[in-house]
Amino acid sequence: LKSQIRGALKMMLGPGESTFINHIGNFQESSGPLGDLFRLSATDYLQKWIRKKPGFFLFSLLSVGYLLLLYISIIYSVWNLIQTKGSFWTIHVFLWLIILYFIAISAGPGAYSRFRIPIMPFLCLYAGHGLDQIRTMLTRQRALIQQT
């Protein structure tokens, strides 16, 4: 069970930068900038990633930022859907069961970020809904501020 949970977290939260680095170049990195952040000292980290490989470091920052935006938007979307309790509640439960099923069968000791690909369309739809809800909320707040 512990390896399943660890694999699921690695699959869902890992940006996959070390796999990307190994595929585009002749590098054999055991981990990317995010993994080395906790493994190397500050000077070694600066030397290895920021001075020698700034492009890979920038790619890692962008991929982590993308995942953060995605998951924050999903959380907001699900929170909004729970509060509104529309008529399509059963469809959302069904979609989340599919997402959880893919996470469960893909998790394990050999899991990595590429196993997240089958559920990304579902997650992106929820994230898009969440971003739209955030935009709507900010537009309403701006309109209320302008009226007063």
XYZ file of N, CA and C in Angstrom:
444
model
N 0.828 -1.196 0.000
C 0.000 0.000 0.000
C 0.871 1.258 0.000
N 1.977 1.186 0.757
C 2.872 2.340 0.830
C 3.484 2.642 -0.542
N 3.870 1.611 -1.273
C 4.460 1.834 -2.598
C 3.408 2.327 -3.591
N 2.159 1.896 -3.435
C 1.082 2.383 -4.291
C 0.859 3.882 -4.075
N 0.831 4.295 -2.828
C 0.618 5.717 -2.514
C 1.792 6.545 -3.003
N 3.010 6.062 -2.760
C 4.204 6.778 -3.220
C 4.210 6.877 -4.748
N 3.831 5.801 -5.437
C 3.767 5.823 -6.892
C 2.708 6.773 -7.414
N 1.555 6.814 -6.749
C 0.490 7.725 -7.163
C 0.924 9.179 -6.993
N 1.595 9.479 -5.887
C 2.083 10.840 -5.675
C 3.153 11.214 -6.698
N 4.035 10.269 -6.991
C 5.076 10.528 -7.987
C 4.456 10.756 -9.361
N 3.441 9.980 -9.679
C 2.778 10.109 -10.973
C 2.035 11.440 -11.086
N 1.306 11.825 -10.059
C 0.465 13.008 -10.149
C 1.220 14.313 -9.887
N 2.249 14.277 -9.051
C 2.925 15.520 -8.673
C 4.256 15.722 -9.365
N 4.844 14.665 -9.885
C 6.145 14.789 -10.534
C 6.037 15.446 -11.893
N 6.846 16.491 -12.151
C 6.755 17.153 -13.452
C 7.393 16.354 -14.580
N 8.170 15.331 -14.269
C 8.769 14.493 -15.306
C 9.958 15.119 -15.991
N 10.622 16.033 -15.294
C 11.721 16.745 -15.926
C 12.943 15.873 -16.176
N 13.208 14.901 -15.320
C 14.381 14.045 -15.542
C 14.177 13.156 -16.764
N 12.975 12.665 -16.968
C 12.679 11.867 -18.163
C 12.827 12.717 -19.415
N 12.325 13.930 -19.368
C 12.441 14.852 -20.496
C 13.903 15.160 -20.809
N 14.685 15.428 -19.778
C 16.103 15.744 -19.965
C 16.828 14.570 -20.610
N 16.545 13.366 -20.170
C 17.209 12.187 -20.725
C 16.780 11.911 -22.165
N 15.556 12.299 -22.537
C 15.076 12.041 -23.896
C 15.595 13.044 -24.916
N 15.780 14.300 -24.522
C 16.182 15.298 -25.517
C 17.691 15.446 -25.657
N 18.456 14.933 -24.731
C 19.897 15.086 -24.813
C 20.606 13.787 -24.510
N 21.881 13.834 -24.561
C 22.692 12.656 -24.230
C 23.086 12.688 -22.760
N 22.149 13.009 -21.933
C 22.399 13.093 -20.496
C 21.815 11.865 -19.820
N 22.425 11.444 -18.787
C 21.884 10.363 -17.967
C 21.764 10.878 -16.537
N 20.762 11.711 -16.341
C 20.529 12.287 -15.022
C 19.662 11.338 -14.211
N 20.049 11.129 -12.969
C 19.243 10.275 -12.104
C 17.995 11.004 -11.623
N 18.082 12.319 -11.530
C 16.915 13.124 -11.175
C 17.072 14.493 -11.813
N 15.962 15.199 -11.905
C 15.977 16.520 -12.494
C 16.205 17.583 -11.438
N 16.000 18.838 -11.816
C 16.219 19.937 -10.866
C 15.362 19.846 -9.615
N 14.150 19.356 -9.750
C 13.284 19.261 -8.573
C 13.776 18.190 -7.598
N 14.205 17.044 -8.112
C 14.738 15.986 -7.247
C 16.060 16.365 -6.613
N 16.909 17.065 -7.381
C 18.201 17.486 -6.845
C 18.074 18.604 -5.828
N 16.966 19.294 -5.811
C 16.761 20.379 -4.860
C 16.899 19.892 -3.425
N 16.464 18.666 -3.168
C 16.522 18.113 -1.819
C 17.741 17.226 -1.597
N 18.450 16.899 -2.674
C 19.562 15.975 -2.581
C 20.919 16.673 -2.549
N 21.075 17.761 -3.286
C 22.359 18.453 -3.402
C 22.442 19.642 -2.453
N 23.668 20.053 -2.167
C 23.853 21.280 -1.389
C 23.509 22.472 -2.283
N 23.371 23.638 -1.680
C 22.969 24.826 -2.436
C 24.001 25.196 -3.492
N 25.275 25.130 -3.173
C 26.310 25.490 -4.153
C 26.385 24.479 -5.290
N 26.275 23.199 -4.954
C 26.269 22.175 -6.008
C 25.051 22.315 -6.914
N 23.919 22.632 -6.317
C 22.692 22.803 -7.091
C 22.820 23.983 -8.048
N 23.311 25.109 -7.533
C 23.500 26.283 -8.384
C 24.455 25.988 -9.528
N 25.533 25.297 -9.224
C 26.529 24.965 -10.244
C 25.941 24.028 -11.297
N 25.234 22.993 -10.857
C 24.751 21.979 -11.789
C 23.596 22.466 -12.656
N 22.616 23.130 -12.053
C 21.398 23.431 -12.797
C 21.297 24.871 -13.284
N 21.684 25.831 -12.482
C 21.480 27.220 -12.889
C 22.621 27.710 -13.777
N 23.838 27.330 -13.486
C 24.974 27.776 -14.299
C 25.198 26.905 -15.525
N 25.141 25.599 -15.364
C 25.473 24.703 -16.480
C 24.271 24.387 -17.370
N 23.092 24.279 -16.787
C 21.902 23.873 -17.554
C 20.710 24.777 -17.235
N 20.801 26.072 -17.560
C 19.690 26.973 -17.211
C 18.404 26.677 -17.972
N 18.507 26.146 -19.173
C 17.305 25.819 -19.941
C 16.494 24.715 -19.286
N 17.179 23.701 -18.798
C 16.482 22.612 -18.104
C 15.869 23.106 -16.801
N 16.585 24.007 -16.124
C 16.061 24.574 -14.888
C 14.795 25.380 -15.170
N 14.822 26.192 -16.239
C 13.652 26.976 -16.607
C 12.482 26.071 -16.991
N 12.778 24.997 -17.741
C 11.727 24.046 -18.108
C 11.095 23.440 -16.856
N 11.911 23.103 -15.871
C 11.376 22.522 -14.634
C 10.494 23.510 -13.898
N 10.921 24.772 -13.840
C 10.088 25.787 -13.192
C 8.749 25.944 -13.902
N 8.782 25.954 -15.225
C 7.545 26.092 -15.980
C 6.626 24.887 -15.797
N 7.189 23.687 -15.780
C 6.341 22.507 -15.616
C 5.764 22.411 -14.209
N 6.529 22.804 -13.199
C 5.988 22.823 -11.834
C 4.903 23.898 -11.718
N 5.140 25.055 -12.322
C 4.131 26.118 -12.315
C 2.852 25.695 -13.015
N 3.000 24.986 -14.135
C 1.838 24.477 -14.857
C 1.039 23.513 -13.981
N 1.732 22.591 -13.323
C 1.019 21.630 -12.474
C 0.337 22.325 -11.304
N 1.006 23.321 -10.708
C 0.376 24.068 -9.613
C -0.886 24.777 -10.083
N -0.807 25.459 -11.220
C -1.981 26.139 -11.762
C -3.090 25.138 -12.072
N -2.722 24.008 -12.644
C -3.697 22.973 -12.985
C -4.414 22.467 -11.737
N -3.658 22.098 -10.714
C -4.280 21.513 -9.525
C -5.052 22.538 -8.701
N -4.574 23.772 -8.648
C -5.334 24.813 -7.943
C -6.657 25.065 -8.657
N -6.625 25.098 -9.987
C -7.852 25.302 -10.765
C -8.817 24.134 -10.596
N -8.282 22.918 -10.538
C -9.140 21.740 -10.329
C -9.804 21.796 -8.962
N -9.040 22.154 -7.947
C -9.602 22.250 -6.596
C -10.715 23.293 -6.558
N -10.485 24.438 -7.196
C -11.517 25.475 -7.216
C -12.748 25.001 -7.981
N -12.542 24.306 -9.080
C -13.659 23.797 -9.876
C -14.492 22.800 -9.081
N -13.826 21.855 -8.448
C -14.557 20.843 -7.673
C -15.280 21.501 -6.500
N -14.634 22.456 -5.842
C -15.269 23.175 -4.735
C -16.529 23.896 -5.222
N -16.417 24.538 -6.375
C -17.564 25.236 -6.939
C -18.676 24.268 -7.321
N -18.310 23.122 -7.907
C -19.324 22.132 -8.293
C -20.026 21.547 -7.069
N -19.295 21.341 -5.994
C -19.905 20.816 -4.760
C -20.884 21.835 -4.186
N -20.511 23.114 -4.221
C -21.383 24.149 -3.664
C -22.649 24.357 -4.489
N -22.554 24.241 -5.824
C -23.739 24.496 -6.652
C -24.665 23.294 -6.730
N -24.126 22.089 -6.658
C -24.909 20.855 -6.726
C -25.925 20.898 -7.865
N -25.398 20.970 -9.075
C -26.249 21.020 -10.263
C -26.876 19.664 -10.560
N -27.570 19.612 -11.672
C -28.284 18.388 -12.034
C -27.367 17.324 -12.634
N -26.129 17.689 -12.942
C -25.192 16.749 -13.558
C -24.240 16.122 -12.542
N -24.659 16.019 -11.311
C -23.820 15.494 -10.236
C -23.337 14.069 -10.521
N -24.195 13.231 -11.069
C -23.818 11.837 -11.337
C -22.733 11.741 -12.410
N -22.754 12.647 -13.375
C -21.705 12.639 -14.404
C -20.354 12.957 -13.787
N -20.312 13.922 -12.882
C -19.051 14.281 -12.233
C -18.532 13.146 -11.357
N -19.415 12.490 -10.652
C -18.998 11.337 -9.838
C -18.437 10.244 -10.739
N -19.085 9.995 -11.859
C -18.602 8.986 -12.805
C -17.221 9.355 -13.357
N -17.026 10.617 -13.736
C -15.728 11.053 -14.254
C -14.631 10.937 -13.199
N -14.947 11.286 -11.961
C -13.936 11.177 -10.907
C -13.633 9.723 -10.572
N -14.605 8.836 -10.719
C -14.323 7.406 -10.541
C -13.379 6.900 -11.633
N -13.548 7.395 -12.857
C -12.626 7.031 -13.936
C -11.226 7.547 -13.633
N -11.126 8.790 -13.184
C -9.824 9.374 -12.845
C -9.162 8.580 -11.729
N -9.914 8.274 -10.686
C -9.349 7.509 -9.561
C -8.970 6.092 -9.981
N -9.735 5.506 -10.894
C -9.393 4.181 -11.415
C -8.048 4.211 -12.133
N -7.841 5.189 -13.009
C -6.562 5.287 -13.716
C -5.411 5.550 -12.764
N -5.645 6.345 -11.743
C -4.592 6.583 -10.754
C -4.269 5.291 -10.018
N -5.285 4.540 -9.649
C -5.068 3.301 -8.903
C -4.321 2.254 -9.727
N -4.680 2.091 -11.006
C -4.012 1.050 -11.788
C -2.631 1.484 -12.263
N -2.372 2.792 -12.317
C -1.070 3.270 -12.775
C -0.070 3.449 -11.643
N -0.549 3.539 -10.428
C 0.337 3.764 -9.291
C 1.094 2.487 -8.954
N 2.221 2.669 -8.371
C 3.048 1.541 -7.968
C 4.499 1.956 -7.941
N 5.377 1.019 -7.657
C 6.788 1.383 -7.534
C 7.402 1.896 -8.832
N 6.881 1.493 -9.985
C 7.441 1.924 -11.257
C 6.719 3.089 -11.890
N 5.857 3.747 -11.161
C 5.060 4.843 -11.718
C 5.919 6.080 -11.939
N 5.615 6.790 -12.997
C 6.224 8.096 -13.215
C 5.236 8.970 -13.959
N 5.611 10.207 -14.216
C 4.654 11.220 -14.667
C 3.983 10.890 -15.993
N 4.583 10.081 -16.826
C 3.971 9.762 -18.122
C 2.673 8.959 -17.962
N 2.520 8.255 -16.859
C 1.299 7.479 -16.626
C 0.091 8.371 -16.362
N 0.319 9.660 -16.187
C -0.758 10.609 -15.944
C -1.453 11.016 -17.249
N -0.872 10.700 -18.397
C -1.385 11.159 -19.690
C -2.843 10.755 -19.945
N -3.297 9.539 -19.654
C -4.705 9.204 -19.966
C -5.743 10.032 -19.218
N -5.395 10.570 -18.055
C -6.388 11.343 -17.302
C -6.223 12.840 -17.474
N -5.183 13.288 -18.174
C -4.972 14.723 -18.340
C -6.122 15.432 -19.068
N -6.753 14.830 -20.076
C -7.900 15.549 -20.676
C -9.017 15.833 -19.665
N -9.311 14.877 -18.798
C -10.338 15.097 -17.776
C -9.906 16.195 -16.808
N -8.639 16.113 -16.360
C -8.141 17.105 -15.419
C -8.106 18.497 -16.038
N -7.739 18.577 -17.315
C -7.693 19.878 -17.985
C -9.087 20.470 -18.153
N -10.087 19.630 -18.369
C -11.463 20.138 -18.447
C -11.899 20.739 -17.114
N -11.601 20.050 -16.029
C -11.937 20.594 -14.714
C -11.126 21.852 -14.415
N -9.854 21.865 -14.807
C -9.030 23.051 -14.586
C -9.555 24.234 -15.398
N -9.979 23.984 -16.637
C -10.559 25.053 -17.449
C -11.821 25.614 -16.825
N -12.647 24.723 -16.286
C -13.849 25.181 -15.591
C -13.473 26.006 -14.366
N -12.470 25.566 -13.639
C -12.026 26.310 -12.463
C -11.475 27.679 -12.822
N -10.675 27.764 -13.901
C -10.154 29.060 -14.340
C -11.286 29.984 -14.778
N -12.288 29.434 -15.446
C -13.435 30.242 -15.854
C -14.199 30.756 -14.632
N -14.338 29.915 -13.629
C -15.029 30.340 -12.404
C -14.235 31.427 -11.675
N -12.908 31.297 -11.659
C -12.065 32.325 -11.033
C -12.196 33.633 -11.802
N -12.170 33.562 -13.143
C -12.329 34.761 -13.969
C -13.677 35.423 -13.717
N -14.732 34.627 -13.642
C -16.068 35.162 -13.382
C -16.127 35.832 -12.016
N -15.531 35.215 -11.007
C -15.528 35.779 -9.664
C -14.785 37.117 -9.646
N -13.631 37.177 -10.308
C -12.860 38.424 -10.341
C -13.589 39.514 -11.113
N -14.281 39.153 -12.189
C -15.050 40.128 -12.964
C -16.196 40.693 -12.135
N -16.872 39.839 -11.383
C -17.967 40.302 -10.514
C -17.442 41.223 -9.422
N -16.311 40.859 -8.822
C -15.742 41.708 -7.775
C -15.333 43.062 -8.330
N -14.746 43.068 -9.521
C -14.336 44.326 -10.146
C -15.561 45.183 -10.452
N -16.638 44.570 -10.910
C -17.863 45.306 -11.197
C -18.478 45.891 -9.918
N -18.439 45.136 -8.828
C -18.956 45.645 -7.552
C -18.122 46.800 -7.030
N -16.825 46.740 -7.207
C -15.949 47.811 -6.750
C -16.197 49.081 -7.573
N -16.412 48.932 -8.882
C -16.667 50.093 -9.743
C -18.020 50.726 -9.465
N -18.988 49.948 -8.994
C -20.318 50.493 -8.700
C -20.315 51.322 -7.434
N -19.421 51.027 -6.519
C -19.429 51.759 -5.242
C -18.607 52.998 -5.263
